[in-house]
Amino acid sequence: MIRLIVVEPEGAYNVGFIARLVKNFSVDEFYLINPKCNMQEAINFSAQGREILEKKVVIVSNYDDAIEDLDIKIATSSIADNEGDLLRKSIKPWNLDRFIEDNKKIGLIFGRESVGLTREEIMKADFLLHIPGNPEYPVLNLSHAVGIILYEVFKLRNVKKAETNEGERISSESIKLLDYYSKKIVDMLKRSEGDEYMYIALKRALLKGISNEVEARTIIRLLRKVYVKVSIAEGKSEDEIE
């Protein structure tokens, strides 16, 4: 399942064009967070996507409400791979194949036309996706960027329907447990400012590297053992450990 999320869009024309893309590429869900544009004007730009804005779009006021039930959250940005900035270490469109599965709820998150996504919003995602372009002018129009990514996802979904072996998929439950224990361990070990980025690095490495459910469950058992061991070392009884 694919959920397209656009945070505080400012241009009615972009919202209208994106609604058309939602229909073009069979996006399952379309969320707008606190749109800053005139929605009636956006409908005028939407052509055959009019029904998307009239009947399908979900408008919420809070970022967390749009992402809370997702298995994988992929933020996007034109600013990526800055030296020394782990948060902006990015994946590329051709890396999406390892995440796009019909049994997972995948969120594709796009930011404001003017300033994109905040660091806090990116931090709440699992990955940062960047579309490479001419380094002298890498910034794409919002609807153009959405179109590129939705085409890549549409292509991958149709290929995977024919090729994916059910046994090779990682379950939504395993993804949530990998995230849960990664955060728990880092929260117990972090000691100084910046240590929270260890959680981002660990989570991204695990989600990129684990290829099937057997591997996922094995790593979850390892993380659980580490979590329990550290908890006991910090003085918790086994009854107190979640």
PDB file of C-alpha atoms in Angstrom:
ATOM      1  CA  MET A   1       0.000   0.000   0.000  1.00  0.00           C
ATOM      2  CA  ILE A   2       1.355   3.409  -0.972  1.00  0.00           C
ATOM      3  CA  ARG A   3       0.413   6.588   0.869  1.00  0.00           C
ATOM      4  CA  LEU A   4       1.509   9.853  -0.681  1.00  0.00           C
ATOM      5  CA  ILE A   5       1.917  12.618   1.897  1.00  0.00           C
ATOM      6  CA  VAL A   6       2.497  16.281   1.043  1.00  0.00           C
ATOM      7  CA  VAL A   7       3.325  18.613   3.924  1.00  0.00           C
ATOM      8  CA  GLU A   8       1.855  22.120   3.854  1.00  0.00           C
ATOM      9  CA  PRO A   9       1.739  22.559   0.052  1.00  0.00           C
ATOM     10  CA  GLU A  10       1.707  26.215  -0.936  1.00  0.00           C
ATOM     11  CA  GLY A  11       0.795  26.158  -4.624  1.00  0.00           C
ATOM     12  CA  ALA A  12      -2.716  25.231  -5.770  1.00  0.00           C
ATOM     13  CA  TYR A  13      -1.322  24.263  -9.176  1.00  0.00           C
ATOM     14  CA  ASN A  14       1.038  21.726  -7.568  1.00  0.00           C
ATOM     15  CA  VAL A  15      -1.756  20.157  -5.533  1.00  0.00           C
ATOM     16  CA  GLY A  16      -3.888  19.881  -8.681  1.00  0.00           C
ATOM     17  CA  PHE A  17      -1.073  18.351 -10.721  1.00  0.00           C
ATOM     18  CA  ILE A  18      -0.249  15.896  -7.917  1.00  0.00           C
ATOM     19  CA  ALA A  19      -3.901  14.804  -7.758  1.00  0.00           C
ATOM     20  CA  ARG A  20      -3.610  13.886 -11.442  1.00  0.00           C
ATOM     21  CA  LEU A  21      -0.459  11.895 -10.681  1.00  0.00           C
ATOM     22  CA  VAL A  22      -2.239  10.035  -7.874  1.00  0.00           C
ATOM     23  CA  LYS A  23      -4.737   8.825 -10.458  1.00  0.00           C
ATOM     24  CA  ASN A  24      -2.093   8.218 -13.164  1.00  0.00           C
ATOM     25  CA  PHE A  25      -0.071   5.893 -10.943  1.00  0.00           C
ATOM     26  CA  SER A  26      -2.814   4.238  -8.856  1.00  0.00           C
ATOM     27  CA  VAL A  27      -1.696   5.609  -5.494  1.00  0.00           C
ATOM     28  CA  ASP A  28      -3.697   3.993  -2.705  1.00  0.00           C
ATOM     29  CA  GLU A  29      -3.903   6.928  -0.295  1.00  0.00           C
ATOM     30  CA  PHE A  30      -3.288  10.658  -0.626  1.00  0.00           C
ATOM     31  CA  TYR A  31      -2.756  12.840   2.460  1.00  0.00           C
ATOM     32  CA  LEU A  32      -2.294  16.605   2.648  1.00  0.00           C
ATOM     33  CA  ILE A  33      -0.989  18.072   5.876  1.00  0.00           C
ATOM     34  CA  ASN A  34      -2.304  21.554   6.612  1.00  0.00           C
ATOM     35  CA  PRO A  35      -2.418  22.789   2.976  1.00  0.00           C
ATOM     36  CA  LYS A  36      -1.653  26.489   2.603  1.00  0.00           C
ATOM     37  CA  CYS A  37      -3.271  26.877  -0.811  1.00  0.00           C
ATOM     38  CA  ASN A  38      -6.849  27.358  -1.986  1.00  0.00           C
ATOM     39  CA  MET A  39      -8.222  23.834  -2.458  1.00  0.00           C
ATOM     40  CA  GLN A  40     -10.969  24.934  -4.834  1.00  0.00           C
ATOM     41  CA  GLU A  41      -8.320  26.506  -7.033  1.00  0.00           C
ATOM     42  CA  ALA A  42      -6.345  23.250  -6.835  1.00  0.00           C
ATOM     43  CA  ILE A  43      -9.367  21.353  -8.168  1.00  0.00           C
ATOM     44  CA  ASN A  44      -9.321  23.605 -11.229  1.00  0.00           C
ATOM     45  CA  PHE A  45      -5.764  22.421 -11.988  1.00  0.00           C
ATOM     46  CA  SER A  46      -6.531  18.746 -11.440  1.00  0.00           C
ATOM     47  CA  ALA A  47      -8.330  17.832 -14.726  1.00  0.00           C
ATOM     48  CA  GLN A  48      -9.174  14.100 -14.523  1.00  0.00           C
ATOM     49  CA  GLY A  49      -7.774  14.060 -11.001  1.00  0.00           C
ATOM     50  CA  ARG A  50     -10.690  16.160  -9.775  1.00  0.00           C
ATOM     51  CA  GLU A  51     -12.320  13.199  -8.027  1.00  0.00           C
ATOM     52  CA  ILE A  52      -9.082  12.645  -6.081  1.00  0.00           C
ATOM     53  CA  LEU A  53      -9.400  16.063  -4.440  1.00  0.00           C
ATOM     54  CA  GLU A  54     -13.162  15.833  -4.048  1.00  0.00           C
ATOM     55  CA  LYS A  55     -13.437  12.292  -2.659  1.00  0.00           C
ATOM     56  CA  LYS A  56     -10.094  10.613  -1.945  1.00  0.00           C
ATOM     57  CA  VAL A  57      -7.727  13.106  -0.356  1.00  0.00           C
ATOM     58  CA  VAL A  58      -7.365  13.044   3.442  1.00  0.00           C
ATOM     59  CA  ILE A  59      -6.528  16.415   4.977  1.00  0.00           C
ATOM     60  CA  VAL A  60      -4.933  16.393   8.442  1.00  0.00           C
ATOM     61  CA  SER A  61      -3.423  19.150  10.563  1.00  0.00           C
ATOM     62  CA  ASN A  62      -0.670  17.122  12.219  1.00  0.00           C
ATOM     63  CA  TYR A  63       2.392  15.390  10.720  1.00  0.00           C
ATOM     64  CA  ASP A  64       2.272  12.531  13.223  1.00  0.00           C
ATOM     65  CA  ASP A  65      -1.351  11.739  12.311  1.00  0.00           C
ATOM     66  CA  ALA A  66      -0.312  11.172   8.699  1.00  0.00           C
ATOM     67  CA  ILE A  67       2.549   8.765   9.464  1.00  0.00           C
ATOM     68  CA  GLU A  68       1.585   6.938  12.666  1.00  0.00           C
ATOM     69  CA  ASP A  69       0.298   3.688  11.109  1.00  0.00           C
ATOM     70  CA  LEU A  70       2.955   3.319   8.381  1.00  0.00           C
ATOM     71  CA  ASP A  71       5.476   0.475   8.221  1.00  0.00           C
ATOM     72  CA  ILE A  72       8.106   2.387   6.239  1.00  0.00           C
ATOM     73  CA  LYS A  73       8.314   6.182   6.093  1.00  0.00           C
ATOM     74  CA  ILE A  74      10.379   7.682   3.264  1.00  0.00           C
ATOM     75  CA  ALA A  75      11.001  11.427   3.401  1.00  0.00           C
ATOM     76  CA  THR A  76      12.272  13.299   0.343  1.00  0.00           C
ATOM     77  CA  SER A  77      14.590  16.252  -0.102  1.00  0.00           C
ATOM     78  CA  SER A  78      16.636  18.079  -2.708  1.00  0.00           C
ATOM     79  CA  ILE A  79      19.305  18.584  -0.023  1.00  0.00           C
ATOM     80  CA  ALA A  80      21.148  15.347   0.637  1.00  0.00           C
ATOM     81  CA  ASP A  81      24.480  13.675   1.371  1.00  0.00           C
ATOM     82  CA  ASN A  82      26.073  16.674   3.070  1.00  0.00           C
ATOM     83  CA  GLU A  83      29.419  15.659   4.535  1.00  0.00           C
ATOM     84  CA  GLY A  84      29.107  14.840   8.223  1.00  0.00           C
ATOM     85  CA  ASP A  85      25.293  15.033   8.257  1.00  0.00           C
ATOM     86  CA  LEU A  86      24.022  11.516   8.882  1.00  0.00           C
ATOM     87  CA  LEU A  87      20.380  12.599   8.812  1.00  0.00           C
ATOM     88  CA  ARG A  88      20.752  13.645   5.162  1.00  0.00           C
ATOM     89  CA  LYS A  89      22.427  10.430   4.028  1.00  0.00           C
ATOM     90  CA  SER A  90      20.089   9.414   1.232  1.00  0.00           C
ATOM     91  CA  ILE A  91      18.796   6.535  -0.801  1.00  0.00           C
ATOM     92  CA  LYS A  92      18.048   7.007  -4.495  1.00  0.00           C
ATOM     93  CA  PRO A  93      14.961   6.093  -6.552  1.00  0.00           C
ATOM     94  CA  TRP A  94      16.647   2.912  -7.799  1.00  0.00           C
ATOM     95  CA  ASN A  95      17.047   1.739  -4.168  1.00  0.00           C
ATOM     96  CA  LEU A  96      13.277   1.649  -3.613  1.00  0.00           C
ATOM     97  CA  ASP A  97      12.932  -1.944  -4.823  1.00  0.00           C
ATOM     98  CA  ARG A  98      13.861  -3.353  -1.421  1.00  0.00           C
ATOM     99  CA  PHE A  99      11.049  -1.478   0.335  1.00  0.00           C
ATOM    100  CA  ILE A 100       8.068  -1.569  -2.030  1.00  0.00           C
ATOM    101  CA  GLU A 101       5.817  -4.491  -1.087  1.00  0.00           C
ATOM    102  CA  ASP A 102       2.029  -4.742  -1.246  1.00  0.00           C
ATOM    103  CA  ASN A 103       1.943  -6.197   2.284  1.00  0.00           C
ATOM    104  CA  LYS A 104       3.560  -3.074   3.751  1.00  0.00           C
ATOM    105  CA  LYS A 105       2.195   0.413   4.303  1.00  0.00           C
ATOM    106  CA  ILE A 106       4.741   2.704   2.654  1.00  0.00           C
ATOM    107  CA  GLY A 107       4.628   6.470   3.098  1.00  0.00           C
ATOM    108  CA  LEU A 108       6.251   8.795   0.555  1.00  0.00           C
ATOM    109  CA  ILE A 109       6.616  12.213   2.197  1.00  0.00           C
ATOM    110  CA  PHE A 110       7.175  15.438   0.263  1.00  0.00           C
ATOM    111  CA  GLY A 111       7.756  18.849   1.810  1.00  0.00           C
ATOM    112  CA  ARG A 112       6.839  22.446   1.190  1.00  0.00           C
ATOM    113  CA  GLU A 113       7.754  24.114  -2.093  1.00  0.00           C
ATOM    114  CA  SER A 114       9.639  26.866  -0.248  1.00  0.00           C
ATOM    115  CA  VAL A 115      11.640  25.043   2.442  1.00  0.00           C
ATOM    116  CA  GLY A 116      10.943  21.315   2.047  1.00  0.00           C
ATOM    117  CA  LEU A 117      10.788  19.147   5.172  1.00  0.00           C
ATOM    118  CA  THR A 118      12.217  20.217   8.527  1.00  0.00           C
ATOM    119  CA  ARG A 119      14.977  18.205  10.188  1.00  0.00           C
ATOM    120  CA  GLU A 120      12.485  17.097  12.825  1.00  0.00           C
ATOM    121  CA  GLU A 121      10.146  15.761  10.115  1.00  0.00           C
ATOM    122  CA  ILE A 122      13.014  13.925   8.393  1.00  0.00           C
ATOM    123  CA  MET A 123      14.092  12.487  11.745  1.00  0.00           C
ATOM    124  CA  LYS A 124      10.676  10.857  12.128  1.00  0.00           C
ATOM    125  CA  ALA A 125      11.077   9.049   8.783  1.00  0.00           C
ATOM    126  CA  ASP A 126      13.015   5.839   8.213  1.00  0.00           C
ATOM    127  CA  PHE A 127      14.869   6.993   5.100  1.00  0.00           C
ATOM    128  CA  LEU A 128      15.627  10.117   3.127  1.00  0.00           C
ATOM    129  CA  LEU A 129      15.091   9.819  -0.630  1.00  0.00           C
ATOM    130  CA  HIS A 130      16.913  12.109  -3.056  1.00  0.00           C
ATOM    131  CA  ILE A 131      16.496  12.453  -6.827  1.00  0.00           C
ATOM    132  CA  PRO A 132      19.940  13.216  -8.299  1.00  0.00           C
ATOM    133  CA  GLY A 133      20.106  15.945 -10.938  1.00  0.00           C
ATOM    134  CA  ASN A 134      22.392  18.564 -12.384  1.00  0.00           C
ATOM    135  CA  PRO A 135      24.505  19.674  -9.368  1.00  0.00           C
ATOM    136  CA  GLU A 136      24.347  23.241 -10.665  1.00  0.00           C
ATOM    137  CA  TYR A 137      20.527  23.184 -10.477  1.00  0.00           C
ATOM    138  CA  PRO A 138      19.304  20.090  -8.575  1.00  0.00           C
ATOM    139  CA  VAL A 139      15.994  21.425  -7.190  1.00  0.00           C
ATOM    140  CA  LEU A 140      12.897  20.037  -8.887  1.00  0.00           C
ATOM    141  CA  ASN A 141       9.392  21.476  -8.905  1.00  0.00           C
ATOM    142  CA  LEU A 142       7.324  19.638  -6.277  1.00  0.00           C
ATOM    143  CA  SER A 143       4.886  18.003  -8.709  1.00  0.00           C
ATOM    144  CA  HIS A 144       7.748  16.980 -11.019  1.00  0.00           C
ATOM    145  CA  ALA A 145       9.560  15.273  -8.132  1.00  0.00           C
ATOM    146  CA  VAL A 146       6.343  13.505  -7.098  1.00  0.00           C
ATOM    147  CA  GLY A 147       5.823  12.316 -10.677  1.00  0.00           C
ATOM    148  CA  ILE A 148       9.323  10.824 -10.934  1.00  0.00           C
ATOM    149  CA  ILE A 149       8.997   8.900  -7.678  1.00  0.00           C
ATOM    150  CA  LEU A 150       5.443   7.700  -8.319  1.00  0.00           C
ATOM    151  CA  TYR A 151       6.489   6.370 -11.727  1.00  0.00           C
ATOM    152  CA  GLU A 152       9.382   4.449 -10.157  1.00  0.00           C
ATOM    153  CA  VAL A 153       7.072   3.017  -7.497  1.00  0.00           C
ATOM    154  CA  PHE A 154       4.389   2.113 -10.054  1.00  0.00           C
ATOM    155  CA  LYS A 155       6.978   0.292 -12.141  1.00  0.00           C
ATOM    156  CA  LEU A 156       8.336  -1.595  -9.130  1.00  0.00           C
ATOM    157  CA  ARG A 157       4.892  -2.605  -7.889  1.00  0.00           C
ATOM    158  CA  ASN A 158       3.958  -4.102 -11.230  1.00  0.00           C
ATOM    159  CA  VAL A 159       7.241  -5.965 -11.577  1.00  0.00           C
ATOM    160  CA  LYS A 160       7.045  -7.316  -8.028  1.00  0.00           C
ATOM    161  CA  LYS A 161       3.518  -8.615  -8.495  1.00  0.00           C
ATOM    162  CA  ALA A 162       4.944 -11.008 -11.034  1.00  0.00           C
ATOM    163  CA  GLU A 163       8.225 -11.828  -9.291  1.00  0.00           C
ATOM    164  CA  THR A 164       7.914 -11.646  -5.502  1.00  0.00           C
ATOM    165  CA  ASN A 165       8.093 -14.839  -3.473  1.00  0.00           C
ATOM    166  CA  GLU A 166       5.857 -14.494  -0.407  1.00  0.00           C
ATOM    167  CA  GLY A 167       8.462 -16.188   1.789  1.00  0.00           C
ATOM    168  CA  GLU A 168      11.040 -13.523   0.996  1.00  0.00           C
ATOM    169  CA  ARG A 169       8.962 -10.669   2.377  1.00  0.00           C
ATOM    170  CA  ILE A 170       9.662  -9.062   5.734  1.00  0.00           C
ATOM    171  CA  SER A 171       6.475  -8.728   7.768  1.00  0.00           C
ATOM    172  CA  SER A 172       5.148  -5.429   9.070  1.00  0.00           C
ATOM    173  CA  GLU A 173       5.438  -6.794  12.614  1.00  0.00           C
ATOM    174  CA  SER A 174       9.142  -7.512  12.132  1.00  0.00           C
ATOM    175  CA  ILE A 175       9.777  -4.013  10.756  1.00  0.00           C
ATOM    176  CA  LYS A 176       8.133  -2.491  13.825  1.00  0.00           C
ATOM    177  CA  LEU A 177      10.135  -4.716  16.201  1.00  0.00           C
ATOM    178  CA  LEU A 178      13.421  -3.848  14.479  1.00  0.00           C
ATOM    179  CA  ASP A 179      12.578  -0.182  14.922  1.00  0.00           C
ATOM    180  CA  TYR A 180      11.412  -0.667  18.512  1.00  0.00           C
ATOM    181  CA  TYR A 181      14.508  -2.474  19.779  1.00  0.00           C
ATOM    182  CA  SER A 182      16.888  -0.244  17.823  1.00  0.00           C
ATOM    183  CA  LYS A 183      15.429   2.814  19.554  1.00  0.00           C
ATOM    184  CA  LYS A 184      15.317   1.175  22.971  1.00  0.00           C
ATOM    185  CA  ILE A 185      18.985   0.169  22.798  1.00  0.00           C
ATOM    186  CA  VAL A 186      20.177   3.567  21.583  1.00  0.00           C
ATOM    187  CA  ASP A 187      18.060   5.370  24.201  1.00  0.00           C
ATOM    188  CA  MET A 188      19.810   3.332  26.913  1.00  0.00           C
ATOM    189  CA  LEU A 189      23.312   3.828  25.498  1.00  0.00           C
ATOM    190  CA  LYS A 190      23.270   7.463  24.364  1.00  0.00           C
ATOM    191  CA  ARG A 191      25.290   9.777  26.557  1.00  0.00           C
ATOM    192  CA  SER A 192      25.916  12.980  24.616  1.00  0.00           C
ATOM    193  CA  GLU A 193      24.370  15.328  22.079  1.00  0.00           C
ATOM    194  CA  GLY A 194      24.233  13.741  18.645  1.00  0.00           C
ATOM    195  CA  ASP A 195      24.035  10.168  19.925  1.00  0.00           C
ATOM    196  CA  GLU A 196      20.401   9.979  18.770  1.00  0.00           C
ATOM    197  CA  TYR A 197      21.746   9.694  15.224  1.00  0.00           C
ATOM    198  CA  MET A 198      23.038   6.229  16.166  1.00  0.00           C
ATOM    199  CA  TYR A 199      19.391   5.163  16.111  1.00  0.00           C
ATOM    200  CA  ILE A 200      18.926   6.519  12.579  1.00  0.00           C
ATOM    201  CA  ALA A 201      22.101   4.773  11.369  1.00  0.00           C
ATOM    202  CA  LEU A 202      21.234   1.441  13.021  1.00  0.00           C
ATOM    203  CA  LYS A 203      17.640   1.398  11.818  1.00  0.00           C
ATOM    204  CA  ARG A 204      18.571   2.309   8.244  1.00  0.00           C
ATOM    205  CA  ALA A 205      21.359  -0.282   8.129  1.00  0.00           C
ATOM    206  CA  LEU A 206      19.036  -3.042   9.350  1.00  0.00           C
ATOM    207  CA  LEU A 207      16.170  -2.180   7.001  1.00  0.00           C
ATOM    208  CA  LYS A 208      18.520  -1.971   4.033  1.00  0.00           C
ATOM    209  CA  GLY A 209      20.442  -5.142   4.808  1.00  0.00           C
ATOM    210  CA  ILE A 210      17.799  -7.661   5.925  1.00  0.00           C
ATOM    211  CA  SER A 211      16.423  -9.521   2.934  1.00  0.00           C
ATOM    212  CA  ASN A 212      13.793 -11.900   4.345  1.00  0.00           C
ATOM    213  CA  GLU A 213      11.654 -12.770   7.363  1.00  0.00           C
ATOM    214  CA  VAL A 214      14.048 -15.431   8.715  1.00  0.00           C
ATOM    215  CA  GLU A 215      16.893 -12.914   8.828  1.00  0.00           C
ATOM    216  CA  ALA A 216      14.607 -10.303  10.370  1.00  0.00           C
ATOM    217  CA  ARG A 217      13.511 -12.612  13.189  1.00  0.00           C
ATOM    218  CA  THR A 218      17.109 -13.625  13.890  1.00  0.00           C
ATOM    219  CA  ILE A 219      18.214  -9.993  14.188  1.00  0.00           C
ATOM    220  CA  ILE A 220      15.192  -9.186  16.379  1.00  0.00           C
ATOM    221  CA  ARG A 221      16.231 -11.965  18.780  1.00  0.00           C
ATOM    222  CA  LEU A 222      19.753 -10.529  18.885  1.00  0.00           C
ATOM    223  CA  LEU A 223      18.504  -6.993  19.542  1.00  0.00           C
ATOM    224  CA  ARG A 224      16.165  -8.292  22.243  1.00  0.00           C
ATOM    225  CA  LYS A 225      19.055 -10.095  23.974  1.00  0.00           C
ATOM    226  CA  VAL A 226      21.178  -6.929  23.860  1.00  0.00           C
ATOM    227  CA  TYR A 227      18.277  -4.889  25.219  1.00  0.00           C
ATOM    228  CA  VAL A 228      17.677  -7.316  28.090  1.00  0.00           C
ATOM    229  CA  LYS A 229      21.390  -7.538  28.936  1.00  0.00           C
ATOM    230  CA  VAL A 230      21.824  -3.765  29.055  1.00  0.00           C
ATOM    231  CA  SER A 231      18.607  -3.372  31.066  1.00  0.00           C
ATOM    232  CA  ILE A 232      19.814  -5.870  33.687  1.00  0.00           C
ATOM    233  CA  ALA A 233      23.236  -4.179  33.794  1.00  0.00           C
ATOM    234  CA  GLU A 234      21.420  -0.899  34.559  1.00  0.00           C
ATOM    235  CA  GLY A 235      19.661  -2.501  37.519  1.00  0.00           C
ATOM    236  CA  LYS A 236      16.280  -3.499  36.099  1.00  0.00           C
ATOM    237  CA  SER A 237      14.690  -6.784  37.118  1.00  0.00           C
ATOM    238  CA  GLU A 238      13.428  -9.164  34.423  1.00  0.00           C
ATOM    239  CA  ASP A 239       9.847  -8.306  35.455  1.00  0.00           C
ATOM    240  CA  GLU A 240      10.458  -4.637  34.652  1.00  0.00           C
ATOM    241  CA  ILE A 241      11.809  -5.290  31.157  1.00  0.00           C
ATOM    242  CA  GLU A 242       9.253  -4.834  28.355  1.00  0.00           C
TER     243      GLU A 242
END
